[in-house]
Amino acid sequence: MAYLKVKLVKSPIGYPKKQREVLRGMGLTRLNKEVLLKDTPSIRGMIRKVSHLVEVREEDA
């Protein structure tokens, strides 16, 4: 199963509430926090919505 390591690299302050909710849904609550998420179409869609705020790396598990 492929995983994605997602890191919040830019503050969501000043961005729309919907984007902040997407980050919270992925578990990204603080700057520089990293989470390991399964590589699914829904997660890819969430990442696409906030791609300007996060950094993504592929991980094998």
Short mmCIF file of C-alpha atoms in Angstrom, two decimals:
data_model
loop_
_atom_site.label_atom_id
_atom_site.label_comp_id
_atom_site.label_asym_id
_atom_site.label_seq_id
_atom_site.Cartn_x
_atom_site.Cartn_y
_atom_site.Cartn_z
CA MET A 1 0.00 0.00 0.00
CA ALA A 2 1.36 3.41 -0.93
CA TYR A 3 1.36 6.26 1.54
CA LEU A 4 1.86 10.00 1.29
CA LYS A 5 3.75 12.04 3.86
CA VAL A 6 2.15 15.48 3.97
CA LYS A 7 3.77 18.43 5.77
CA LEU A 8 2.19 21.82 6.45
CA VAL A 9 4.82 24.36 5.33
CA LYS A 10 2.78 27.57 5.10
CA SER A 11 0.29 29.06 7.54
CA PRO A 12 -3.38 28.89 6.50
CA ILE A 13 -4.11 32.25 8.16
CA GLY A 14 -5.80 34.54 5.65
CA TYR A 15 -6.96 31.71 3.40
CA PRO A 16 -10.60 30.64 3.01
CA LYS A 17 -12.24 28.69 5.83
CA LYS A 18 -12.80 25.72 3.50
CA GLN A 19 -9.04 25.33 3.00
CA ARG A 20 -8.44 25.44 6.77
CA GLU A 21 -11.10 22.74 7.19
CA VAL A 22 -9.38 20.54 4.59
CA LEU A 23 -6.10 20.85 6.50
CA ARG A 24 -7.81 19.95 9.77
CA GLY A 25 -9.46 16.98 8.06
CA MET A 26 -6.03 15.69 7.11
CA GLY A 27 -4.78 16.18 10.67
CA LEU A 28 -2.54 19.16 9.90
CA THR A 29 -3.12 21.53 12.80
CA ARG A 30 0.29 23.18 13.27
CA LEU A 31 3.06 24.47 11.05
CA ASN A 32 5.71 21.84 10.14
CA LYS A 33 3.49 18.99 11.33
CA GLU A 34 3.75 15.84 9.20
CA VAL A 35 1.11 13.16 8.78
CA LEU A 36 1.20 9.83 6.96
CA LEU A 37 -1.93 9.26 4.86
CA LYS A 38 -3.02 6.45 2.54
CA ASP A 39 -2.73 7.30 -1.14
CA THR A 40 -6.40 7.41 -2.15
CA PRO A 41 -8.27 9.58 -4.67
CA SER A 42 -10.03 11.48 -1.87
CA ILE A 43 -6.73 12.32 -0.12
CA ARG A 44 -5.22 13.37 -3.47
CA GLY A 45 -8.19 15.71 -3.97
CA MET A 46 -7.71 17.23 -0.52
CA ILE A 47 -4.01 17.77 -1.23
CA ARG A 48 -4.86 19.42 -4.56
CA LYS A 49 -7.11 21.94 -2.75
CA VAL A 50 -4.27 23.08 -0.44
CA SER A 51 -1.21 22.31 -2.60
CA HIS A 52 0.10 25.86 -2.06
CA LEU A 53 0.28 25.22 1.72
CA VAL A 54 1.71 21.69 1.91
CA GLU A 55 4.68 19.62 0.83
CA VAL A 56 4.06 16.01 -0.26
CA ARG A 57 6.38 13.00 -0.46
CA GLU A 58 5.56 9.41 -1.42
CA GLU A 59 6.42 6.74 1.13
CA ASP A 60 6.39 2.94 0.90
CA ALA A 61 5.09 1.08 3.92
#
